[in-house]
XYZ file of C-alpha atoms in Angstrom:
698
model
C -33.153 -12.989 14.748
C -36.115 -10.391 15.381
C -34.359 -9.538 18.245
C -31.078 -8.979 16.969
C -32.370 -6.673 14.081
C -34.180 -4.443 16.552
C -30.622 -4.121 18.103
C -29.245 -2.880 15.169
C -31.890 -0.613 14.743
C -31.419 0.767 17.681
C -27.475 1.218 17.071
C -27.911 1.953 13.208
C -30.402 4.419 12.586
C -31.885 4.299 8.842
C -34.345 1.577 8.314
C -33.534 1.089 4.622
C -29.932 0.798 5.064
C -30.572 -2.171 7.652
C -33.213 -3.820 5.316
C -30.101 -4.098 2.646
C -27.806 -5.745 5.619
C -30.428 -7.989 6.890
C -30.792 -9.251 3.127
C -26.563 -9.025 2.585
C -25.370 -10.558 5.972
C -28.108 -13.184 6.676
C -29.344 -14.340 3.250
C -31.267 -17.318 4.663
C -33.150 -15.130 7.124
C -34.021 -12.721 4.274
C -37.756 -12.963 5.040
C -37.046 -11.393 8.221
C -37.227 -8.211 7.044
C -41.336 -8.219 6.710
C -40.777 -7.363 10.390
C -40.407 -3.511 9.429
C -43.895 -3.864 7.966
C -46.215 -1.194 9.232
C -43.842 -0.396 11.674
C -44.983 3.384 12.825
C -42.290 5.953 13.680
C -41.992 6.201 17.424
C -42.376 9.644 19.572
C -38.915 11.414 20.294
C -37.140 10.137 23.499
C -35.477 11.967 25.667
C -31.567 11.474 26.893
C -32.289 9.633 29.826
C -35.208 7.240 28.270
C -32.838 6.556 25.081
C -29.968 5.570 27.312
C -32.340 2.860 28.984
C -33.518 1.931 26.120
C -29.950 1.159 24.543
C -29.202 -0.909 27.776
C -32.289 -3.186 27.311
C -31.189 -3.818 24.184
C -28.057 -4.885 24.796
C -29.131 -6.953 27.497
C -31.612 -8.901 25.605
C -28.723 -9.150 22.660
C -26.622 -10.788 25.130
C -23.585 -8.622 24.439
C -23.110 -7.014 28.093
C -20.436 -9.712 28.943
C -18.067 -8.186 26.311
C -18.446 -4.532 26.669
C -16.041 -3.904 29.985
C -15.419 -0.964 32.259
C -11.880 0.212 33.153
C -11.964 -2.143 36.120
C -12.501 -5.037 33.595
C -16.184 -5.706 35.520
C -18.580 -7.412 32.992
C -20.880 -4.193 33.424
C -21.052 -0.699 31.705
C -21.634 2.562 33.247
C -25.052 3.864 31.504
C -26.034 7.656 33.245
C -24.630 6.412 36.935
C -26.122 3.033 36.350
C -24.675 -0.230 35.446
C -25.259 -3.157 33.033
C -25.389 -5.833 35.438
C -23.148 -9.070 34.528
C -24.401 -12.073 33.711
C -24.534 -14.739 36.151
C -21.974 -16.982 37.405
C -23.154 -20.000 35.656
C -24.938 -20.197 32.572
C -27.095 -23.016 30.354
C -25.071 -23.749 27.852
C -23.714 -26.556 25.223
C -20.920 -27.952 26.537
C -17.952 -26.503 24.426
C -14.048 -27.973 24.776
C -12.342 -26.191 27.113
C -9.229 -25.580 24.822
C -11.612 -23.371 22.367
C -11.354 -19.213 22.412
C -14.575 -17.481 22.944
C -14.883 -16.985 19.108
C -14.166 -21.119 18.148
C -16.916 -21.792 21.273
C -18.962 -19.154 19.489
C -18.699 -21.074 15.625
C -19.311 -24.694 17.859
C -23.035 -23.554 18.973
C -26.235 -24.490 17.517
C -27.573 -21.847 15.520
C -30.458 -21.165 17.737
C -27.592 -20.408 20.387
C -25.994 -18.273 18.466
C -26.002 -14.107 18.917
C -27.113 -13.877 15.141
C -29.749 -16.795 15.265
C -30.626 -16.366 19.150
C -34.090 -17.239 20.940
C -34.938 -15.201 23.508
C -36.847 -15.297 26.655
C -39.504 -12.898 25.050
C -40.653 -14.983 22.440
C -43.558 -17.516 23.670
C -43.158 -19.447 20.676
C -39.851 -20.869 21.826
C -40.664 -21.105 25.350
C -41.213 -24.886 25.522
C -38.483 -25.881 23.131
C -36.127 -23.900 25.418
C -37.115 -25.461 28.275
C -36.749 -29.062 26.833
C -33.172 -27.715 25.607
C -32.508 -26.173 29.373
C -33.380 -29.645 31.126
C -30.595 -31.532 28.695
C -27.741 -29.639 28.839
C -24.853 -29.220 31.348
C -24.104 -25.970 33.593
C -20.691 -24.680 32.816
C -18.933 -21.732 34.192
C -18.305 -18.758 31.881
C -14.767 -18.376 31.161
C -12.861 -15.465 33.073
C -12.620 -12.507 31.849
C -8.880 -11.742 31.986
C -7.296 -8.230 32.247
C -6.753 -6.792 28.689
C -3.075 -6.320 27.924
C -2.665 -2.586 26.551
C -1.179 -3.279 23.700
C -4.370 -5.011 22.389
C -5.943 -4.203 19.467
C -7.975 -1.055 20.838
C -10.549 -1.314 18.182
C -10.486 -2.469 14.646
C -10.795 -6.536 15.366
C -11.749 -7.727 12.130
C -13.592 -11.283 11.889
C -13.331 -13.811 9.033
C -16.821 -13.767 8.537
C -19.387 -11.130 6.822
C -21.622 -11.386 9.811
C -19.198 -11.528 12.293
C -17.933 -8.488 11.104
C -20.955 -6.246 11.410
C -21.845 -7.919 14.360
C -18.012 -6.640 16.120
C -18.835 -3.194 14.273
C -22.300 -2.876 16.047
C -20.339 -3.876 19.367
C -17.593 -1.191 19.076
C -20.142 1.215 18.413
C -23.049 0.268 21.035
C -19.855 0.492 23.480
C -19.070 3.877 22.443
C -22.641 5.158 23.103
C -22.352 3.450 26.305
C -19.419 5.143 27.485
C -19.845 7.975 25.841
C -16.287 7.744 24.215
C -16.773 7.865 20.568
C -12.952 7.577 18.966
C -13.407 8.850 15.517
C -9.939 8.770 14.859
C -10.552 4.596 13.541
C -11.622 5.717 10.055
C -14.249 3.286 8.735
C -13.161 0.097 7.001
C -16.102 -0.551 4.838
C -19.139 1.015 2.966
C -21.338 -0.326 5.382
C -19.585 0.925 8.517
C -19.119 4.116 7.310
C -22.631 4.491 6.849
C -23.763 3.830 10.396
C -21.081 5.991 12.178
C -22.205 9.006 14.170
C -20.487 10.667 11.506
C -22.140 8.763 8.447
C -23.591 12.434 6.742
C -19.699 13.531 6.430
C -18.822 9.966 4.678
C -21.989 10.559 2.442
C -20.683 13.816 1.175
C -17.513 12.671 0.539
C -18.771 9.406 -1.455
C -20.905 11.846 -3.398
C -18.013 13.903 -4.214
C -15.992 11.001 -4.994
C -18.802 9.595 -7.750
C -19.675 13.157 -9.128
C -15.961 13.480 -9.978
C -16.144 10.167 -11.924
C -19.101 11.388 -13.537
C -17.610 14.854 -14.876
C -14.572 12.629 -15.757
C -15.987 9.718 -17.000
C -14.074 7.861 -15.489
C -15.955 4.618 -16.199
C -19.074 3.713 -18.315
C -21.941 1.586 -17.468
C -21.969 -1.602 -19.892
C -22.976 -5.229 -20.369
C -20.328 -7.364 -19.717
C -18.135 -9.609 -22.568
C -19.015 -13.060 -22.419
C -15.663 -13.980 -21.377
C -15.161 -10.789 -19.512
C -13.680 -10.738 -15.808
C -15.221 -7.570 -13.767
C -12.900 -6.493 -10.709
C -14.137 -6.182 -7.203
C -14.363 -2.625 -6.224
C -13.670 -1.236 -2.455
C -14.330 2.472 -0.632
C -11.301 3.431 1.391
C -11.896 6.573 3.936
C -9.625 8.714 5.283
C -9.773 11.805 7.517
C -7.172 14.645 6.778
C -6.342 16.626 9.648
C -4.662 20.082 9.772
C -5.254 23.504 11.418
C -6.511 26.588 10.130
C -5.030 29.998 10.054
C -6.771 30.856 13.555
C -5.426 27.628 15.094
C -8.409 25.697 14.669
C -8.491 21.677 14.165
C -9.585 21.211 11.015
C -10.829 17.206 9.352
C -11.232 17.023 6.093
C -13.182 13.976 4.961
C -12.026 11.964 1.908
C -13.669 8.961 0.032
C -11.598 7.199 -2.859
C -13.361 4.471 -4.798
C -10.635 1.886 -5.829
C -10.866 -1.272 -8.051
C -9.259 -4.515 -6.698
C -5.911 -4.245 -9.094
C -4.608 -7.034 -6.879
C -6.788 -9.547 -8.768
C -5.759 -8.202 -11.985
C -4.461 -10.651 -14.461
C -0.981 -9.964 -16.287
C 1.994 -8.964 -15.048
C 3.800 -7.118 -18.119
C 2.104 -4.140 -17.095
C 4.485 -1.182 -16.635
C 4.047 -0.003 -12.855
C 6.927 2.302 -11.491
C 5.904 5.619 -10.712
C 8.183 7.572 -8.444
C 7.534 9.580 -5.747
C 9.508 12.171 -3.812
C 12.219 11.623 -1.232
C 11.851 13.198 1.740
C 15.407 14.293 2.113
C 14.708 15.636 -1.440
C 11.461 17.706 1.048
C 13.919 18.958 3.282
C 16.482 19.713 1.123
C 13.598 21.719 -0.855
C 12.338 23.809 2.223
C 16.027 24.395 2.801
C 16.383 26.282 -0.390
C 12.793 27.772 0.204
C 14.376 29.244 3.861
C 17.772 30.096 2.475
C 16.609 32.374 -0.731
C 13.312 33.218 1.122
C 11.292 32.178 -1.628
C 7.324 32.268 -1.812
C 6.107 28.949 -1.193
C 2.396 27.560 -2.248
C 0.534 24.291 -2.035
C -1.788 22.706 -4.729
C -3.704 19.437 -4.727
C -5.114 17.595 -7.790
C -8.341 16.917 -7.743
C -8.919 12.947 -8.416
C -5.293 13.167 -10.196
C -5.395 9.373 -11.658
C -8.640 10.085 -13.160
C -6.934 12.477 -15.647
C -4.687 9.695 -16.732
C -6.210 7.632 -20.005
C -6.051 3.626 -19.466
C -5.191 1.897 -22.439
C -5.783 -1.952 -21.575
C -9.345 -2.837 -21.725
C -10.384 -3.202 -17.558
C -14.224 -4.180 -16.521
C -14.957 -3.309 -12.673
C -18.220 -4.536 -10.820
C -20.759 -2.211 -9.667
C -19.556 -0.595 -6.508
C -21.556 0.343 -3.430
C -23.041 4.022 -3.787
C -23.466 3.805 -6.900
C -26.780 5.204 -7.938
C -27.304 5.618 -11.690
C -30.222 3.518 -12.989
C -29.243 0.162 -14.799
C -31.517 -0.650 -17.735
C -33.539 -3.584 -17.643
C -31.874 -4.382 -21.012
C -28.452 -5.151 -19.673
C -28.607 -8.512 -17.814
C -24.981 -8.665 -16.715
C -23.877 -4.691 -16.011
C -20.686 -3.554 -15.284
C -18.405 -0.762 -15.541
C -15.844 0.083 -18.457
C -12.763 1.439 -17.016
C -11.768 4.432 -19.594
C -9.064 6.530 -16.625
C -6.884 5.517 -14.579
C -8.612 4.274 -11.410
C -6.899 4.185 -8.255
C -6.279 0.740 -7.659
C -5.049 -0.534 -11.125
C -1.770 -1.604 -11.174
C -0.965 0.884 -14.203
C -2.709 4.153 -12.993
C 0.352 5.368 -10.924
C 2.345 5.453 -13.896
C -0.256 6.396 -16.090
C -0.828 9.648 -13.747
C 3.011 10.501 -13.149
C 3.631 10.336 -17.395
C 1.058 12.653 -17.580
C 1.925 14.856 -15.060
C 5.668 14.836 -16.199
C 4.818 15.807 -19.848
C 2.605 18.331 -18.494
C 5.480 20.201 -16.369
C 7.950 19.734 -18.792
C 5.928 21.440 -21.781
C 5.757 24.260 -19.161
C 9.355 24.252 -19.504
C 10.450 22.566 -16.252
C 13.286 19.949 -16.266
C 13.314 16.888 -14.148
C 16.363 16.387 -11.606
C 18.404 13.403 -12.706
C 18.558 12.666 -8.483
C 14.982 12.782 -8.217
C 12.538 12.791 -10.738
C 9.746 13.897 -8.724
C 11.969 17.311 -8.620
C 11.415 20.132 -11.331
C 13.138 23.299 -11.819
C 12.975 25.909 -14.348
C 16.342 27.284 -15.425
C 14.572 30.739 -16.507
C 12.589 31.990 -13.686
C 14.414 29.318 -10.727
C 11.205 28.495 -9.852
C 10.702 24.743 -8.203
C 7.988 22.298 -7.893
C 7.885 19.178 -5.789
C 5.584 16.291 -6.373
C 4.256 13.854 -4.350
C 1.649 11.747 -6.121
C -1.296 14.394 -6.688
C 0.740 17.218 -4.056
C 2.699 20.128 -5.238
C 4.984 22.577 -3.396
C 5.382 25.369 -5.493
C 8.387 27.630 -4.849
C 9.479 30.864 -6.730
C 10.677 34.293 -6.218
C 7.266 36.384 -6.013
C 3.275 35.099 -5.581
C 3.042 36.941 -8.453
C 5.152 34.063 -10.591
C 3.466 31.357 -8.490
C 0.098 32.660 -9.529
C 1.236 32.587 -13.288
C 2.413 28.949 -12.467
C -1.329 28.145 -11.044
C -3.103 29.314 -14.081
C -0.945 27.122 -16.326
C -1.559 24.108 -14.131
C -5.633 24.701 -13.651
C -5.814 24.915 -17.305
C -4.895 21.508 -17.686
C -6.012 19.770 -14.142
C -8.993 20.269 -11.685
C -6.968 21.643 -8.749
C -7.179 22.859 -4.889
C -5.279 25.762 -4.229
C -4.233 25.689 -0.661
C -2.382 28.748 -0.805
C 0.782 29.384 1.346
C 1.993 26.149 2.525
C 1.259 25.019 6.192
C 1.355 20.885 5.649
C 3.156 19.032 3.144
C 2.576 14.844 3.769
C 1.606 15.468 7.269
C 4.453 17.622 8.107
C 3.577 20.658 9.714
C 5.631 23.753 7.889
C 6.595 26.742 10.037
C 7.969 29.726 9.032
C 10.426 32.758 10.403
C 10.990 35.225 7.240
C 13.618 37.422 9.629
C 15.446 34.357 10.722
C 15.451 32.467 7.203
C 14.609 29.622 8.810
C 11.618 26.999 8.696
C 10.726 24.462 11.255
C 9.016 21.408 10.544
C 7.109 18.921 12.927
C 4.497 16.397 13.205
C 2.596 17.303 16.366
C -0.946 16.587 15.212
C 0.347 13.101 14.034
C 1.998 12.269 17.523
C -1.278 13.414 19.411
C -3.834 11.241 16.873
C -1.405 8.406 17.418
C -1.240 8.806 21.662
C -5.188 9.176 21.437
C -5.484 6.139 18.972
C -3.360 3.939 21.613
C -4.890 5.397 24.603
C -2.035 7.111 25.938
C -2.752 10.857 25.729
C -2.436 10.958 29.459
C 0.552 8.944 30.073
C 3.320 10.101 32.181
C 6.133 11.307 29.506
C 9.878 10.032 29.752
C 13.127 11.943 28.852
C 14.852 8.878 26.730
C 13.523 6.688 23.816
C 14.694 3.101 24.806
C 16.282 1.843 27.548
C 19.887 0.800 27.173
C 19.918 -2.935 27.852
C 17.126 -4.282 25.109
C 17.466 -7.950 23.961
C 15.890 -10.636 21.907
C 15.114 -12.257 25.186
C 12.178 -10.290 26.843
C 9.353 -12.059 28.591
C 6.365 -14.470 26.936
C 6.384 -13.833 23.239
C 3.262 -11.752 21.836
C 0.402 -13.862 19.630
C -2.216 -12.857 17.704
C -3.503 -9.383 17.237
C -0.962 -7.911 19.235
C 1.859 -8.856 17.010
C -0.009 -7.006 14.639
C -0.609 -4.134 16.778
C 3.060 -3.973 17.282
C 4.117 -4.404 13.788
C 1.708 -1.380 12.853
C 3.285 0.773 15.955
C 6.903 0.312 14.563
C 5.553 1.446 11.494
C 4.032 4.668 12.377
C 7.301 5.295 14.498
C 9.311 4.822 11.287
C 7.189 7.463 9.733
C 7.685 10.285 12.220
C 11.416 9.382 12.391
C 12.171 9.331 8.325
C 10.218 12.862 8.230
C 11.201 14.857 11.416
C 12.720 12.721 14.286
C 16.283 11.407 13.645
C 16.585 11.069 17.607
C 14.020 8.030 17.006
C 15.999 6.811 14.312
C 18.320 3.717 16.541
C 15.215 3.058 18.407
C 13.186 2.252 15.724
C 15.951 0.150 14.021
C 16.430 -1.781 17.229
C 12.312 -2.045 18.192
C 11.819 -3.402 14.544
C 14.390 -6.190 14.810
C 11.976 -8.075 16.683
C 9.022 -7.274 14.463
C 8.992 -10.741 13.475
C 8.836 -12.310 17.129
C 8.235 -9.634 19.605
C 7.615 -10.280 23.172
C 6.247 -8.693 26.042
C 9.487 -6.938 27.045
C 9.507 -4.965 23.550
C 5.993 -4.223 23.576
C 6.569 -2.003 27.189
C 9.579 -1.029 24.920
C 7.315 0.749 22.247
C 5.389 1.852 24.975
C 7.893 3.656 26.380
C 8.451 5.508 22.843
C 5.000 6.694 23.105
C 6.106 7.756 26.336
C 8.767 9.670 25.267
C 6.899 11.335 22.220
C 4.384 12.740 24.927
C 7.030 14.746 26.324
C 8.608 15.997 22.683
C 5.555 16.065 20.383
C 6.063 19.615 20.384
C 9.742 19.215 18.863
C 10.555 18.923 15.284
C 13.823 20.178 12.723
C 14.860 23.798 12.336
C 16.098 24.393 8.712
C 18.343 27.124 7.168
C 19.302 30.234 9.028
C 23.018 28.823 8.840
C 25.607 29.924 6.722
C 27.175 27.315 6.762
C 27.013 24.918 3.690
C 27.179 20.750 3.643
C 28.749 18.838 6.943
C 28.690 15.548 7.867
C 29.362 13.325 11.030
C 29.484 9.537 11.061
C 29.824 7.092 14.265
C 29.581 3.686 15.397
C 28.612 1.396 18.234
C 31.330 -1.282 17.822
C 29.944 -4.669 18.714
C 27.118 -3.069 19.978
C 24.648 -5.458 19.456
C 24.785 -8.157 22.270
C 22.188 -10.578 20.293
C 24.956 -10.911 17.422
C 27.985 -8.841 17.934
C 27.393 -6.689 15.037
C 27.711 -2.971 14.885
C 25.119 -0.146 14.279
C 26.614 2.947 12.190
C 24.864 5.897 11.790
C 25.458 9.477 10.009
C 23.648 12.753 9.471
C 24.579 15.628 6.641
C 23.519 18.861 7.485
C 22.828 22.135 4.980
C 22.764 25.617 6.198
C 22.739 24.426 9.871
C 19.565 21.866 9.310
C 19.484 18.190 8.931
C 18.996 16.748 5.240
C 19.825 13.121 5.826
C 20.227 10.917 8.671
C 20.579 7.077 8.578
C 21.004 4.674 11.628
C 22.069 1.176 10.171
C 23.261 -2.211 11.278
C 26.504 -3.089 9.850
C 26.069 -6.590 7.871
C 29.612 -7.752 8.716
C 31.325 -7.987 12.284
C 34.009 -5.861 12.910
C 37.148 -6.634 14.142
C 37.772 -3.456 15.650
C 36.667 0.035 16.629
C 38.736 1.481 13.702
C 36.874 -1.118 11.340
C 33.072 0.186 12.446
C 34.014 3.723 12.000
C 35.467 3.203 8.501
C 32.434 1.322 7.589
C 30.634 4.072 8.969
C 32.251 6.869 7.215
C 31.793 4.848 3.687
C 28.078 4.784 4.021
C 28.048 8.345 5.216
C 29.670 9.550 1.774
C 27.346 7.692 -0.454
C 24.391 10.165 1.045
C 27.037 12.889 0.387
C 27.124 12.416 -3.117
C 23.655 12.541 -3.935
C 23.133 15.619 -1.983
C 25.742 17.536 -3.734
C 24.009 16.868 -6.808
C 20.780 17.546 -5.667
C 21.754 20.632 -3.831
C 22.904 21.818 -7.482
C 19.476 21.064 -8.884
C 18.378 23.208 -6.934
C 20.212 25.896 -6.984
C 22.399 25.526 -4.351
C 26.184 25.727 -4.692
C 29.111 25.000 -2.799
C 31.704 26.798 -2.735
C 34.085 24.583 -0.066
C 34.813 20.895 0.170
C 32.414 19.273 2.367
C 33.618 18.100 5.768
C 33.246 14.837 7.194
C 33.784 14.970 10.922
C 34.316 11.247 12.533
C 35.955 10.833 16.625
C 38.333 7.321 15.661
C 42.045 8.251 14.721
C 42.734 5.016 13.449
C 39.573 5.374 10.296
C 40.984 8.551 9.979
C 44.520 7.653 8.857
C 43.124 4.752 7.033
C 41.182 7.640 4.859
C 44.106 10.015 4.198
C 46.892 7.839 4.106
C 45.917 4.505 2.122
C 48.273 1.784 3.678
C 47.946 -1.863 3.277
C 49.176 -4.034 6.182
C 48.201 -7.009 8.508
C 45.491 -5.092 10.319
C 43.890 -3.452 7.138
C 43.880 -5.908 3.920
C 40.639 -7.622 4.863
C 38.297 -4.638 4.214
C 36.613 -4.872 1.424
C 36.914 -2.915 -1.809
C 33.085 -1.422 -1.324
C 33.772 0.122 2.139
C 36.873 2.215 0.082
C 34.578 4.522 -1.523
C 35.668 7.127 1.411
C 39.240 7.243 0.307
C 38.649 7.904 -3.086
C 36.074 10.696 -2.568
C 38.994 11.892 -0.056
C 41.646 11.573 -2.950
C 39.508 13.420 -5.546
C 38.888 16.370 -3.016
C 35.164 15.850 -2.847
C 35.687 15.560 0.581
C 37.585 16.341 3.703
C 37.967 14.436 6.741
C 38.120 16.302 10.179
C 38.288 14.790 13.963
C 35.758 15.695 16.664
C 35.461 14.639 20.091
C 33.611 11.694 20.754
C 31.166 13.938 23.120
C 30.961 16.298 21.090
C 29.430 14.061 18.109
C 26.162 14.521 17.405
C 25.650 11.372 15.270
C 26.375 9.388 18.387
C 22.418 9.589 19.218
C 22.138 7.201 15.948
C 24.183 4.339 17.133
C 23.027 3.362 20.439
C 20.775 4.594 23.698
C 22.295 7.305 25.362
C 21.614 8.566 29.154
C 19.269 11.664 29.414
C 21.718 14.259 29.533
C 23.762 13.272 26.845
C 20.819 12.492 24.604
C 19.286 16.082 25.047
C 22.523 17.312 24.242
C 22.815 15.792 21.011
C 19.389 16.311 20.301
C 20.157 20.340 20.326
C 23.106 19.868 18.015
C 21.275 18.050 14.969
C 18.641 20.824 15.567
C 15.542 19.688 17.273
C 14.027 22.277 18.294
């Protein structure tokens, strides 16, 4: 126990925090805190001495076999030297062969576990150890196998509290030895944030969050009523990355105190709150480009805290809470006054508050997206995404007036001209009336997270013959890793990368039971992103109004022979809405699959036209939909019913109805020139990049 605490102290500076951890994570050994008494400050060590000391402490803690070098040998480089691997055999208690490393650790006696070890330096335990060693058999250490590239690189969480802190220590010790500290991983708990190399930044973020609560009177210190339940609280940490005007990378550390609303009783709460659709964001930016409007951004500080909670809710005292608790309060707790993050009703309470404020300022909410607000008199626009606002107006003076009115009600951060929104970088060319949206920073962070920053790029995101049977099934954390990676691809796709739509849909199909071949396919997407990370969609710069393309790949899925349909709509030359969707029925011919795809495309057409009207974009022509199948075109234009078409479901005839009401026109396009083809199947390199240019990815 004492040796482990010495090791903790070397890795985690700050004796006060360590004393607290010892008591919390090792309650039975809380008396061990006495080892800190009378400790004197040590002289400052050189880098070489510090490295040597760290190496020795890790050896004594028995962790050198868990810190692997790149060649997967159980040793780590330290200043040109290595930590020697443990001997091939060691005296241990015989364990069942079918147990994993963690299960084997759990079966050991307390005296042999990592957190209760008796080391060879302890003279009091030497005699007992000699007797124990004579009574145990020699067993070979489990062979260290090569770690799969898709295994979770860090962030493996133990089921026990002591296990979590030991894992935290292990990975930061490994980072200290190798010299590679990856701060792209946000801390997962208050304790981890306080013990990282960047703990000072997190301390400031926590202090800012608590000060905001004090100023806003978000909660009050009270004695809990007799039958009241205090909900638990947690800290959530996030690093927001952006570029300054000089092009330098800037990190903003944010800490949020959240309440465990998932433990909140009651199911009759109103919880719905809208957020802006990403298609709305793209059409909003298109409007800014076409009309050459000024575009600024604002952020509401601690937005939820401006809304009031009507229900009676209590929270336990969070870590880091520095207010003195009077002795008269026997059961302290916090009475929630404002819409604290995590409460089920908080998002709706905040959205109702900001909605009322904007309507008082003369704005109307769009019926097609409740997060889009337009002013009929001065033609200004506001797009709301939770607590982030994009403000567009004809002049900077008009925007300044709007900002002053909002600052009178809320505490806000003025970000001036919009450069980044929802992780999407905004680059304007006001001469050409275009805006480029890209996610290069997000892609760089993604590649770094999965250690693929130096990978070899490829030209296409997916090979052509991916199927359900792709080798050995993944297990454990590898499945979680795969699912998380697909989710990250999906966010890139829905924001700025329509070229990933089919690939993401196909890989997501195997989320429940991915295999090694699917993991390799996901790795290929990372390699594709490596070579195309600077690409994004270009909006505006073209007088052409709304136009769309649809396509399908009939029976293209070899697993079930269902078709994949895709469509994309453009306004002013830039992509606004796109979709790659597997059809829910088996089409009996190419015409049938194309007809279904065209009908799906019309749904987005109707919505886009209405939203464009709210934004002041008037359409002077009937929007054309381009398809590459003559039979489907004839079925839309000529409502015939015969043996080959009588089975088509009525819901797919929406495209015919819009055509008859002259809200849509249908035109032919050659198959090789249909850019929607990129949404329905994996394409060879030349064709892929041809369509990439056609859908305005630059």
